[in-house]
PDB file of C-alpha atoms in Angstrom:
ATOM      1  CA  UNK J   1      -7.851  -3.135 -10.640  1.00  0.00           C
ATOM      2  CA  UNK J   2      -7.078  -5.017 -13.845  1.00  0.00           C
ATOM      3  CA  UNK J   3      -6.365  -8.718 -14.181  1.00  0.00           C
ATOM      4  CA  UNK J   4      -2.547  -9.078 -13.888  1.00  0.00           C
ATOM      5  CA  UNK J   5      -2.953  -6.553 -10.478  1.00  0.00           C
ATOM      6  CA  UNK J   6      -5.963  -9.244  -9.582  1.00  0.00           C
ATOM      7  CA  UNK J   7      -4.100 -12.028  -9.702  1.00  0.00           C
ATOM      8  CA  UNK J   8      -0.538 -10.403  -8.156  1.00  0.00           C
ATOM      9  CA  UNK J   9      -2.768  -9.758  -4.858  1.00  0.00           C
ATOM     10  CA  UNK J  10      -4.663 -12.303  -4.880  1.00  0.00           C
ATOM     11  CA  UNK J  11      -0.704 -14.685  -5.080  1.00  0.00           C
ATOM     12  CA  UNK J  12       0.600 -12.484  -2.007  1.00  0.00           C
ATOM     13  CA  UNK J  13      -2.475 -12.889  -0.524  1.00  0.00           C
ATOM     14  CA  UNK J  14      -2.515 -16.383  -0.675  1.00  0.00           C
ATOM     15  CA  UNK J  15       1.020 -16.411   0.201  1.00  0.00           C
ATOM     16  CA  UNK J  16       0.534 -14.089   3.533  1.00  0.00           C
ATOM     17  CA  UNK J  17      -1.947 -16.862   4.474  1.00  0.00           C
ATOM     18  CA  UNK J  18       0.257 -19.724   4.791  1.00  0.00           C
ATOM     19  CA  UNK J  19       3.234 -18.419   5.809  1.00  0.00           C
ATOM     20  CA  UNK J  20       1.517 -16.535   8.565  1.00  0.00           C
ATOM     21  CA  UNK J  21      -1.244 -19.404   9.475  1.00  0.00           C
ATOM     22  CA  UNK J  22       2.058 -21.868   9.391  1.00  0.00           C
ATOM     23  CA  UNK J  23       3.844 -20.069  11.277  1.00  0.00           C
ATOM     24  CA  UNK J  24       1.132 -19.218  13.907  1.00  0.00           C
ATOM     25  CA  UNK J  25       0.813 -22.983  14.697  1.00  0.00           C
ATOM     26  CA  UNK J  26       4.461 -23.613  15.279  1.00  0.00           C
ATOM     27  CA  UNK J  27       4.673 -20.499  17.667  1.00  0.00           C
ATOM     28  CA  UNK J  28       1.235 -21.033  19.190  1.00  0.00           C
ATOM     29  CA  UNK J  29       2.437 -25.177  20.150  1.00  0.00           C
ATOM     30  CA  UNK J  30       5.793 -23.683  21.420  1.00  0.00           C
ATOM     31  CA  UNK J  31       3.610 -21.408  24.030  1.00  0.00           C
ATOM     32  CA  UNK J  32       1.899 -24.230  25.504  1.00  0.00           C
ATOM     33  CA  UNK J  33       4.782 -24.995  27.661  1.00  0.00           C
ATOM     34  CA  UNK J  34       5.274 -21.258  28.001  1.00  0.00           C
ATOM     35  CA  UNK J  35       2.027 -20.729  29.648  1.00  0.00           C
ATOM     36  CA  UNK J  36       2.998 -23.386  32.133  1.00  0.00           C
ATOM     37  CA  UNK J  37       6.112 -21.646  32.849  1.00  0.00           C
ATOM     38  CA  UNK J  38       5.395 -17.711  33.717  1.00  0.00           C
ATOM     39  CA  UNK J  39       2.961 -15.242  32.321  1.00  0.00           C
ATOM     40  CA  UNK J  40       6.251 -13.564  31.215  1.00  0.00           C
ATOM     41  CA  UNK J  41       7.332 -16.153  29.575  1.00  0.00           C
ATOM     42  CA  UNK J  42       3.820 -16.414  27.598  1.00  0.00           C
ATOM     43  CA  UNK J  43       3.840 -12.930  27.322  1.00  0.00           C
ATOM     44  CA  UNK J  44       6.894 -12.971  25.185  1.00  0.00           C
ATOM     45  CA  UNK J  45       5.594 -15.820  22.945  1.00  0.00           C
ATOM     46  CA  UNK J  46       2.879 -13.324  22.343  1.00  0.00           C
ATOM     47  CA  UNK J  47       4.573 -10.319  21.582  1.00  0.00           C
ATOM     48  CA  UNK J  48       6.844 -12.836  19.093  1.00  0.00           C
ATOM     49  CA  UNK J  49       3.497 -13.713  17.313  1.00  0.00           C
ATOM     50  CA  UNK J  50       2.833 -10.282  16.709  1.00  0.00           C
ATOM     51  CA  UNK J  51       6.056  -9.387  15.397  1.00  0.00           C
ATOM     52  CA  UNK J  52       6.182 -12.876  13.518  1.00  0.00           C
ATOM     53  CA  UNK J  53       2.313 -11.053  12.096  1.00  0.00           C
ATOM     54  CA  UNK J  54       4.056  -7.588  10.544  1.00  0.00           C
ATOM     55  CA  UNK J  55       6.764  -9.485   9.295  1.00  0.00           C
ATOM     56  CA  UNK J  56       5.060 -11.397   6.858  1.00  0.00           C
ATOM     57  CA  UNK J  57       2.292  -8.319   6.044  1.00  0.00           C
ATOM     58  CA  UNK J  58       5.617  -6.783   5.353  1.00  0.00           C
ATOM     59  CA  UNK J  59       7.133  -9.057   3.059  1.00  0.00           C
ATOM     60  CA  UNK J  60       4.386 -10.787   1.444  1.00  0.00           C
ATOM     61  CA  UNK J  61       1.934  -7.784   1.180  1.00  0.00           C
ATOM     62  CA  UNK J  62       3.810  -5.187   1.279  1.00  0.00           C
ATOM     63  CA  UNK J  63       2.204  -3.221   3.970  1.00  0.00           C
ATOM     64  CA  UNK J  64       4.054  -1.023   6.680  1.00  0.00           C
ATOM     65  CA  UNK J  65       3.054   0.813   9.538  1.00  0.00           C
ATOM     66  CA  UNK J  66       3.135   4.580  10.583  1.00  0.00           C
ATOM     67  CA  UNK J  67       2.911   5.862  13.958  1.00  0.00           C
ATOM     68  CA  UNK J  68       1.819   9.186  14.554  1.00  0.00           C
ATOM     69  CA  UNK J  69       2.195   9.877  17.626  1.00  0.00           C
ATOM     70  CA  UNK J  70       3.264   7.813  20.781  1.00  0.00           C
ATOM     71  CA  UNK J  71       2.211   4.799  22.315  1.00  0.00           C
ATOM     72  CA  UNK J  72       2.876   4.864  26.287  1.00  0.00           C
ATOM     73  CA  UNK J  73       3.001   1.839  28.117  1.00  0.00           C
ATOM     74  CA  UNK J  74       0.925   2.751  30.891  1.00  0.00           C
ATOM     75  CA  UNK J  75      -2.020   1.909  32.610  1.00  0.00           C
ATOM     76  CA  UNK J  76      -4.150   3.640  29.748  1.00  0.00           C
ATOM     77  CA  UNK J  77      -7.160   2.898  27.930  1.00  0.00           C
ATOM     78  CA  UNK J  78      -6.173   3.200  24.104  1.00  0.00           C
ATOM     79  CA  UNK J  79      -9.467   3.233  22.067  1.00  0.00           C
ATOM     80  CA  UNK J  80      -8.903   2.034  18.917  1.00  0.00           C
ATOM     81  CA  UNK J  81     -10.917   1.987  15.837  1.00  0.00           C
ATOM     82  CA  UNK J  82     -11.586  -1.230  14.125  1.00  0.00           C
ATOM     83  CA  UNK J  83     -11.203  -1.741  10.434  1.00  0.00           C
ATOM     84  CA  UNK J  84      -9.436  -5.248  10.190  1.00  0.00           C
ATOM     85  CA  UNK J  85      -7.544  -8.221  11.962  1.00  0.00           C
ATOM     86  CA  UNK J  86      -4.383  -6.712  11.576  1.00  0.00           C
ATOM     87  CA  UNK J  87      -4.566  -4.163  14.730  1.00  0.00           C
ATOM     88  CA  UNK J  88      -5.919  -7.142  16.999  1.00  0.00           C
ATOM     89  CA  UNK J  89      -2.548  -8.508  16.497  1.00  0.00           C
ATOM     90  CA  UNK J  90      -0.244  -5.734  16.247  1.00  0.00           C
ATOM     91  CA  UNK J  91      -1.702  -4.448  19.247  1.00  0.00           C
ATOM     92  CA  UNK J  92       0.665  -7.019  20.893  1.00  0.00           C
ATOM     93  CA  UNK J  93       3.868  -5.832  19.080  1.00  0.00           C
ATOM     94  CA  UNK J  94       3.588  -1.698  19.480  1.00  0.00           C
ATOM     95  CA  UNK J  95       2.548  -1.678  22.894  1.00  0.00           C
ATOM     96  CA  UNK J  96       3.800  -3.885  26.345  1.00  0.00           C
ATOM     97  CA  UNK J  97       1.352  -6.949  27.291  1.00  0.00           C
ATOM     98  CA  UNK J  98      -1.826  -4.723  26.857  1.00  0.00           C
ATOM     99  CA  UNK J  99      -4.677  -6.079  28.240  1.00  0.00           C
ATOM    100  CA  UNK J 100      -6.894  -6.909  25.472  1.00  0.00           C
ATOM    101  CA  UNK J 101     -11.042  -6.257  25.178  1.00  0.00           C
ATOM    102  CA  UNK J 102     -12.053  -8.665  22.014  1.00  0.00           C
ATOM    103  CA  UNK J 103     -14.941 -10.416  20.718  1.00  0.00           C
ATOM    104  CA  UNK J 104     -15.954 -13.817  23.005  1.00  0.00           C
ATOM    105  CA  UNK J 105     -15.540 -15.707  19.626  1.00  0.00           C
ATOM    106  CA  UNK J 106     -11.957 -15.432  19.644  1.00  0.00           C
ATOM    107  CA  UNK J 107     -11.616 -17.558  23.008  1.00  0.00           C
ATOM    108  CA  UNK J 108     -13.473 -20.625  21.449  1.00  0.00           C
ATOM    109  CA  UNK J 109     -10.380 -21.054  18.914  1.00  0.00           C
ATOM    110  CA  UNK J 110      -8.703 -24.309  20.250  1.00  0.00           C
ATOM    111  CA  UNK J 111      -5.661 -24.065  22.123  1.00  0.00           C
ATOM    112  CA  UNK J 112      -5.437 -20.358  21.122  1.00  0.00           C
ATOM    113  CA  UNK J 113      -8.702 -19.020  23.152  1.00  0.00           C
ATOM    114  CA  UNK J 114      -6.599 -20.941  26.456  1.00  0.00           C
ATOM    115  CA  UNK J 115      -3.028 -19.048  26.136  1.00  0.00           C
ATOM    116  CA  UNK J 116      -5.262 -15.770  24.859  1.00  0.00           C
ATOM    117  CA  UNK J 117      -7.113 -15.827  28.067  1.00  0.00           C
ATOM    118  CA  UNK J 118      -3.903 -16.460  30.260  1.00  0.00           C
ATOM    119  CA  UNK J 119      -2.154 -13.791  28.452  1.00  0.00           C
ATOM    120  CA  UNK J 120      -5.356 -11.323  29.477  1.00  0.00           C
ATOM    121  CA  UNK J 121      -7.865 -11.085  26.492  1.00  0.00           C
ATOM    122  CA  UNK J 122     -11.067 -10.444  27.509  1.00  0.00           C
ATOM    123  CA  UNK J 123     -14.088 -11.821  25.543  1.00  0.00           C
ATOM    124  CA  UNK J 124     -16.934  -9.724  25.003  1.00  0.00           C
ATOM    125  CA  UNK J 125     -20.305 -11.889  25.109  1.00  0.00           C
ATOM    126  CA  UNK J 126     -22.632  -9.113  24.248  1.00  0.00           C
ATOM    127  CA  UNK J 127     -25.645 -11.367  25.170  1.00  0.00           C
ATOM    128  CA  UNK J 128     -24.437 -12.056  28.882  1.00  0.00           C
ATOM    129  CA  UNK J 129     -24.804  -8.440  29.460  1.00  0.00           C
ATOM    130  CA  UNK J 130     -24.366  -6.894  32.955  1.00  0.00           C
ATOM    131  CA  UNK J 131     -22.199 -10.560  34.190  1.00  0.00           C
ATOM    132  CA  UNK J 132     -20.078  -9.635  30.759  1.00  0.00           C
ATOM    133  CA  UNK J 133     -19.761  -6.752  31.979  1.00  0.00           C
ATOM    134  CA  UNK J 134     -18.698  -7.648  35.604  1.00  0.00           C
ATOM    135  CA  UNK J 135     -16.489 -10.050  34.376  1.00  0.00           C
ATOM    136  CA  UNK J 136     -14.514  -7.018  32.010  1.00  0.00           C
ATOM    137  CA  UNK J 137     -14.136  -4.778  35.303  1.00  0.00           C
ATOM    138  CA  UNK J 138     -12.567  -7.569  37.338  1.00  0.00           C
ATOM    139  CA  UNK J 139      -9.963  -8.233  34.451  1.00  0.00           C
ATOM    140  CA  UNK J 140      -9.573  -4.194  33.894  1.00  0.00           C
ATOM    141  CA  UNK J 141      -8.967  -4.065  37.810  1.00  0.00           C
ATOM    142  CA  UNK J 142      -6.574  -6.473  37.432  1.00  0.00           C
ATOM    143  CA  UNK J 143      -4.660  -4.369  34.405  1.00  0.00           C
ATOM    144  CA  UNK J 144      -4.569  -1.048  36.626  1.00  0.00           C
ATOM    145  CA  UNK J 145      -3.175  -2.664  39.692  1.00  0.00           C
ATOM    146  CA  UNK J 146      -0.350  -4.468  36.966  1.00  0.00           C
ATOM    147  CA  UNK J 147       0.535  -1.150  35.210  1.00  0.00           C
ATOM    148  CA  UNK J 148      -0.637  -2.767  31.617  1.00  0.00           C
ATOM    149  CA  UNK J 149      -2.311  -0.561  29.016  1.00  0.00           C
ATOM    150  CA  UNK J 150      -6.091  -1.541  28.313  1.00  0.00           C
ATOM    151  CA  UNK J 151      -7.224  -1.914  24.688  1.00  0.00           C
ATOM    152  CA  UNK J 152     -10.458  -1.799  23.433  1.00  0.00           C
ATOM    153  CA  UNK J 153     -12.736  -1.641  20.450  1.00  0.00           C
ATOM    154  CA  UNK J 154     -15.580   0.278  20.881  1.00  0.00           C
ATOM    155  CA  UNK J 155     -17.487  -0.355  17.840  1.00  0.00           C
ATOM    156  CA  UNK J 156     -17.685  -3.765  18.857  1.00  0.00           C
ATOM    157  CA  UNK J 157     -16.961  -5.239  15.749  1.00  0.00           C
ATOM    158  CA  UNK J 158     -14.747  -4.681  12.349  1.00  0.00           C
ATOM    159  CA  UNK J 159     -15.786  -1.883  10.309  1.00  0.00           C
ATOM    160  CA  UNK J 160     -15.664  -0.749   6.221  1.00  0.00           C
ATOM    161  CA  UNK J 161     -13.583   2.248   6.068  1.00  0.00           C
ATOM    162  CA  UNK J 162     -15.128   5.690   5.863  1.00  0.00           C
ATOM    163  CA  UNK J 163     -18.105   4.235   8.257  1.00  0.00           C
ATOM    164  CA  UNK J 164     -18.943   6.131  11.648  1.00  0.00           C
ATOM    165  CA  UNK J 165     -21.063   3.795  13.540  1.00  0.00           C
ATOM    166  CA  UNK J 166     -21.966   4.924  17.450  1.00  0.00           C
ATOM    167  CA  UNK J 167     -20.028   3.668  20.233  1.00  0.00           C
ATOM    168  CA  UNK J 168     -21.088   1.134  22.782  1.00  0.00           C
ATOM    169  CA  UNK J 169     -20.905   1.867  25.824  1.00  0.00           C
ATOM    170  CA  UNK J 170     -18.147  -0.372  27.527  1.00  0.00           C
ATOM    171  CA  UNK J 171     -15.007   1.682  27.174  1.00  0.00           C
ATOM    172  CA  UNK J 172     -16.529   4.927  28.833  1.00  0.00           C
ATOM    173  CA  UNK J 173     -17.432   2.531  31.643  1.00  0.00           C
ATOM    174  CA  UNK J 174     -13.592   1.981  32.084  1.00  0.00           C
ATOM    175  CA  UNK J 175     -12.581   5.162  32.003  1.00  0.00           C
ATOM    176  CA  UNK J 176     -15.311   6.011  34.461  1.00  0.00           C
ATOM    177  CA  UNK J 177     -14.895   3.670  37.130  1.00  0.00           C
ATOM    178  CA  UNK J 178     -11.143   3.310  37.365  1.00  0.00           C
ATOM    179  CA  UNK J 179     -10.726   6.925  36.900  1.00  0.00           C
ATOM    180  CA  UNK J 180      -7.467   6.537  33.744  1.00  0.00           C
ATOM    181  CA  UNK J 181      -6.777   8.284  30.794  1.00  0.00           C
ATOM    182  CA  UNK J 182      -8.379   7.961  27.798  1.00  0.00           C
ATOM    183  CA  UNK J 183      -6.629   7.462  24.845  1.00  0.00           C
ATOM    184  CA  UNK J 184      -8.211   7.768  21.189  1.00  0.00           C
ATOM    185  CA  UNK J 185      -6.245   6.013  17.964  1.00  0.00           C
ATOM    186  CA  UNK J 186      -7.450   6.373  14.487  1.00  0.00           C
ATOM    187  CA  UNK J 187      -6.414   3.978  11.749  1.00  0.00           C
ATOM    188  CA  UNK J 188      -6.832   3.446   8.313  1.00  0.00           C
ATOM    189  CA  UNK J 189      -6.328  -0.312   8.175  1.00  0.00           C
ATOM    190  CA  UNK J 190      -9.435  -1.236   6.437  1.00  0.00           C
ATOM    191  CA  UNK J 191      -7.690   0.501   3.023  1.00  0.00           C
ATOM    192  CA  UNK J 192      -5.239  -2.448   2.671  1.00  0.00           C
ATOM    193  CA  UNK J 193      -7.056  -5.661   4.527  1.00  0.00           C
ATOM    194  CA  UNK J 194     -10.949  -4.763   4.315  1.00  0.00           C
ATOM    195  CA  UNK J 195     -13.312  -6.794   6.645  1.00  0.00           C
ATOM    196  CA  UNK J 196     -14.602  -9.855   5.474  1.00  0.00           C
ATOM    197  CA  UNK J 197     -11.928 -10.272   2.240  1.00  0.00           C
ATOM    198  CA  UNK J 198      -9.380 -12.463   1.674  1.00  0.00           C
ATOM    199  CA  UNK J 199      -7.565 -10.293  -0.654  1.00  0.00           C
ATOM    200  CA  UNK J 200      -5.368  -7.856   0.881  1.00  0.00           C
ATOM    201  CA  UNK J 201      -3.050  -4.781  -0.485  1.00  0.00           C
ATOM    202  CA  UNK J 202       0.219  -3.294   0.057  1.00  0.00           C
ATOM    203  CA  UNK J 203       0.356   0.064   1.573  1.00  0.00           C
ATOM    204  CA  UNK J 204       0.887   1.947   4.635  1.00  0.00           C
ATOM    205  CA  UNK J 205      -1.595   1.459   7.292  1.00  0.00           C
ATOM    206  CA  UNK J 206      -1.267   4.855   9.838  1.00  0.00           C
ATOM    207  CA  UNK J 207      -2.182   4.768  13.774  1.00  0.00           C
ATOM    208  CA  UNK J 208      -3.035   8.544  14.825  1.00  0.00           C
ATOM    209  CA  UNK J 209      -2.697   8.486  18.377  1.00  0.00           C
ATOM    210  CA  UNK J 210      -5.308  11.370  19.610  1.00  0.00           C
ATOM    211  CA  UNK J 211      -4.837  13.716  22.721  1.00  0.00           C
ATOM    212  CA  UNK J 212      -4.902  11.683  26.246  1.00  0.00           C
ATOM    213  CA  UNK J 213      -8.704  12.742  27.676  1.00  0.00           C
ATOM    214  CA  UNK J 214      -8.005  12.811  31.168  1.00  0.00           C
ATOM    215  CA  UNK J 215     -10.552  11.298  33.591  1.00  0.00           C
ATOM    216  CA  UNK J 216     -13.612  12.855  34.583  1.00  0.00           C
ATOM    217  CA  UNK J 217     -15.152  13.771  31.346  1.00  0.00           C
ATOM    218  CA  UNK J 218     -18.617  13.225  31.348  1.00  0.00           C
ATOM    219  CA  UNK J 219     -19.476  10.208  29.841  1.00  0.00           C
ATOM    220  CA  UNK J 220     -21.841  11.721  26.946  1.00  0.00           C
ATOM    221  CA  UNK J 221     -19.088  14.433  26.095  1.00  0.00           C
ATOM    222  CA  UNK J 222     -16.043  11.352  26.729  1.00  0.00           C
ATOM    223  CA  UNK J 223     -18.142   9.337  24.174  1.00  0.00           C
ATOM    224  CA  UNK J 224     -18.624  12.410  21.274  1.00  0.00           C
ATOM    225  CA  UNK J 225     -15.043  13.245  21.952  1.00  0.00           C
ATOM    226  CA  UNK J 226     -13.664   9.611  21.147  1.00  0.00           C
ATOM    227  CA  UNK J 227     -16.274   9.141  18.220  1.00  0.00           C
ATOM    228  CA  UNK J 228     -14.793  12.109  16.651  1.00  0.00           C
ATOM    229  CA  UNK J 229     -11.184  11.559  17.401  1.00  0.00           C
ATOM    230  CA  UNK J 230     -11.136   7.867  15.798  1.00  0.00           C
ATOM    231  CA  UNK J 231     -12.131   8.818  12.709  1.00  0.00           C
ATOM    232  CA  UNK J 232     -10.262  11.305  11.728  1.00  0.00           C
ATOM    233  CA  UNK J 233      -8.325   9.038   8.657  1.00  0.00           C
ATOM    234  CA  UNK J 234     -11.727   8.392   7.450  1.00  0.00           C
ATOM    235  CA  UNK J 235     -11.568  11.002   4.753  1.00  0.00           C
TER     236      UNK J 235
END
């Protein structure tokens, strides 16, 4: 990248950041009340965050989304692979008030980590162990017997693109014990907003929604199948 592209990402970059951080507050105070309200109420806050999110990716970096494939807004558990911050959020905008499985750091923002929680993000302390765990199956319960789709991360954390780290073990837990679909979705996000940088690119980022796996897989073949079926944009 030479210095006049350098400094032309590193602008919309910069300009992403403030519209979209600015923006989050004003939306974020106006939920307060919301939460108070209804769930659906807060619900629709959140799904206006989201959407409030692409819009300025796509006018200050440039960056648009393809779907390949269809997202169902069913009691599902879409498996997504993690590359950036940018699916955490549009997670909210291309599917209905999915129930969201995220790092525990995320609920310690102020203000944020409240309505986040209310809306049905579940935080992840992966030193609490089994009551972590305990604590995600009462929430999942909870998203089967609404209808809500289930989202979660399996890698646990944001990863560079091309990189095929093994699975934890959470998701196939899901699946197991409340007997849904399983729903694999490569991306390709980490191309255009890469972990850890504050510089971000235009270009297209692509979900490839993989085939449902139906329940009763065994969980060692559930886990291969998903592993390979999340990475397929890596190459």
């Amino acid at each position: 990248m030479n210095i006049f592209m350098t400094i032309l990402t590193f602008i919309r970059s910069a300009l992403f950041s403030v519209f979209f951080y600015i923006g989050s507050t004003f939306i974020i105070i106006s939920g307060v009340p919301a939460a108070y309200i209804s769930t659906r109420a807060l619900r629709r806050i959140a799904r206006t965050w989201s959407q409030y999110h692409y819009l300025c990716a796509r006018i200050f970096l440039g960056i648009k989304v393809e779907i390949k494939g269809e997202f169902r807004n069913e009691t599902k558990l879409y498996v997504f692979k993690h590359e950036s911050m940018f699916e955490t959020i549009d997670t909210l905008r291309i599917l209905k008030d999915p129930i969201v499985i995220a790092k525990k750091e995320l609920l310690q923002i102020p203000v944020w980590g409240w309505m986040a929680t209310k809306h049905g993000l579940l935080g992840v302390d992966r030193e609490a162990g089994a009551k972590s765990m305990r604590e995600i199956m009462r929430q999942a319960k909870r998203a089967v017997e609404e209808g809500r789709p289930i989202v979660i991360f399996p890698e646990g954390t944001r990863i560079t693109h091309g990189e095929k780290p093994s699975l934890q073990s959470g998701f196939a837990g899901i699946y197991r014990i409340f007997n849904i679909a399983a729903i694999p979705v490569a991306l390709n996000s980490g191309l255009v907003s890469p972990k850890n940088s504050f510089m971000k690119k235009s270009g297209t980022i692509t979900y490839l929604i993989g085939d449902e796996l139906e329940p009763g897989i065994p969980k060692e073949d559930i886990r291969a199948l998903v592993h390979e079926a999340i990475n397929a944009l890596n190459d």
